[in-house]
Amino acid sequence: MSEETVSLNFIEKIIEEDLKAKKNNGAVITRFPPEPNGYLHIGHAKSICLNFGLAEKYNGCCHLRFDDTNPEKEDIEYIDSIREDIQWLGFDWGTNEFFASDYFNKLYEFAEKLIMDGKAYVDGLSPEEIRKYRGTLTEPGKESPGRNRSIEENLDLFRRMKAGEFEDGKYLLRAKIDMSSPNLNMRDPALYRIRRVTHHRTGDRWCIYPMYDFTHPLSDAIEGITHSVCTLEFEDHRPLYNWMVENTGPGHRPQQIEFARLNLTYTVMSKRKLLKLVESGIVSGWDDPRMPTISGFRRRGYTPESIRDFAGRIGVAKANSTVDIALLEHCLRDDLNKRAKRVMAVLDPLKVVIDNYPEGKVEYLEAENNPEDETMGNRKIPFSRELYIEREDFMENPPKKYFRLSPGNEIRLKHAYYVTCTGVVKDETGTVVEVHCTYDPDSKGGWTEDGRKVRGTSHWVSASHAFEGEVRLYSHLFSTEVPGEKTGDFFDDIAEDSLTILKGCMLEPSLKEAEPGEFFQFLRKGYFCVDSRDSSKGKPVFNRSVAMRDTWAKLQKKG
Ligand code: ATP
Ligand code: MG
């Protein structure tokens, strides 16, 4: 076997077998079928990368199909956000955008065909009775009296359901399959229900709506989908999927293939839960930078490249597992390390006065934009007598092995000079408010001819040139790896401090004109991007996308 074949995932193997056997005339048509009842999350990103990726790899195409059969939960806002998120990830469905609701007429005809073939019936049992008749995993179900209705009567009742003659819930159309099947999905599943809700596309034209297990396989068949990739929880539905495309529909038979859904530590994923977070006000919206939605990640500063890289690294498996969120963060660092401009920002400023530096003098020092990429060039940063450094980079009474600034100790100011601390000024509470230093004029650029070494390097900004700005730091929204594992309610595991807003940060002047979405590395502090919602011209607000410390890389080294 060539290396290429060895590294194929199990879905690619199936596809390559099919191609060899000339199945589907060599076509590969996949689809991504979101229900427009919320914003897409990182789990959807896995599915998008997989479905669009397969289409790209095998010269096929991937359809975007909105699975819009539940009008009460669906919304145009969600449709727009789904389109935007897929495009942002870098995928293109071209003209292949579809809606299950486009097929309502056809689906209705397929249902009538089932009735005429004696394979569907109208049932008047109440939901409670239906549950009782259904049986359990260990007991077979019981046949409903409606099951023996004549074809003519079924057809008449179904047409009257459609015409709006009955109140909501009075009748169901059910497939006539097998009430004693060991697979509960095969015990005469519902195909149509009566529900008077206005649909965002078909308005009030319909008062009956088709069920998922009916709509989905037949939509796939109508579109000529060859490989219908879905998550594992649909494995038990596969016999039903096959039953639908064999017993009605246009005759094309797509193949359903299940893969393991993505679960991430410290994260809840289902749209239902995410909607609850939004409604509770715990987050500011679907695109809150702490949300695992694609729009949340985008606003947080994740790049499409990093998410696609992540999807590639986690691979496609047949067994459910949970992925460490540190891997996702690692993918982002990996990408931004190569591309982000390095700048200096002091998040918790402490004033430094260099007593032997001339008052009023300003030097513009050369700073490289990215040591990983020379082509990103250099910029000039102003240096003067009064600076800010990070408060944590100074200690008046340091423990041993503290190499940052402290009385009598010499450090390097990045891109600038060596400075030695000569004293401090305190306020009435004893807090250090100013650190005094002298600098070595012969250490310009951060090195000396005598080759003397210093252990600490601090970032800094010139006090009169820096501007004051807001920076937001984030940590996991949940305090436990599997939110809600203990109590069954994920709200019990909401972390208290997932958002820290820092006002009064002192930022390098070049950041003033930064545009929404632009990303940077703040030296030693992490990767940051300009918030796309709360920034305005000349007043950027920065989100920390990810801190510098890479727990994933560390684990890999140890492991
Ligand atoms: P949720 O439970 O979050 O609402 P869903 O499966 O109901 O998810 P859909 O809009 O129906 O959401 O999903 C569209 C596609 O995305 C489906 O093919 C589904 O299998 C896939 N998908 C959803 N969640 C994940 C996940 N965590 N990992 C991988 N694929 C997913
Ligand atoms: Mg769903």
XYZ file of N, CA and C and ligand atoms in Angstrom, residues 35 37 44 212 234 271, ligand 2:
19
model
N -29.713 22.856 10.279
C -31.051 23.361 10.562
C -30.884 24.817 11.009
N -31.615 26.928 13.086
C -32.220 27.227 14.393
C -31.181 27.711 15.392
N -19.888 22.011 13.982
C -20.304 22.160 12.586
C -19.090 22.405 11.694
N -38.203 15.058 10.025
C -36.793 14.966 9.640
C -36.454 13.650 8.944
N -27.063 9.104 14.275
C -28.002 8.711 13.219
C -27.785 7.292 12.714
N -26.744 23.503 19.844
C -27.343 24.812 19.629
C -28.396 25.124 20.693
Mg -30.538 19.211 15.054
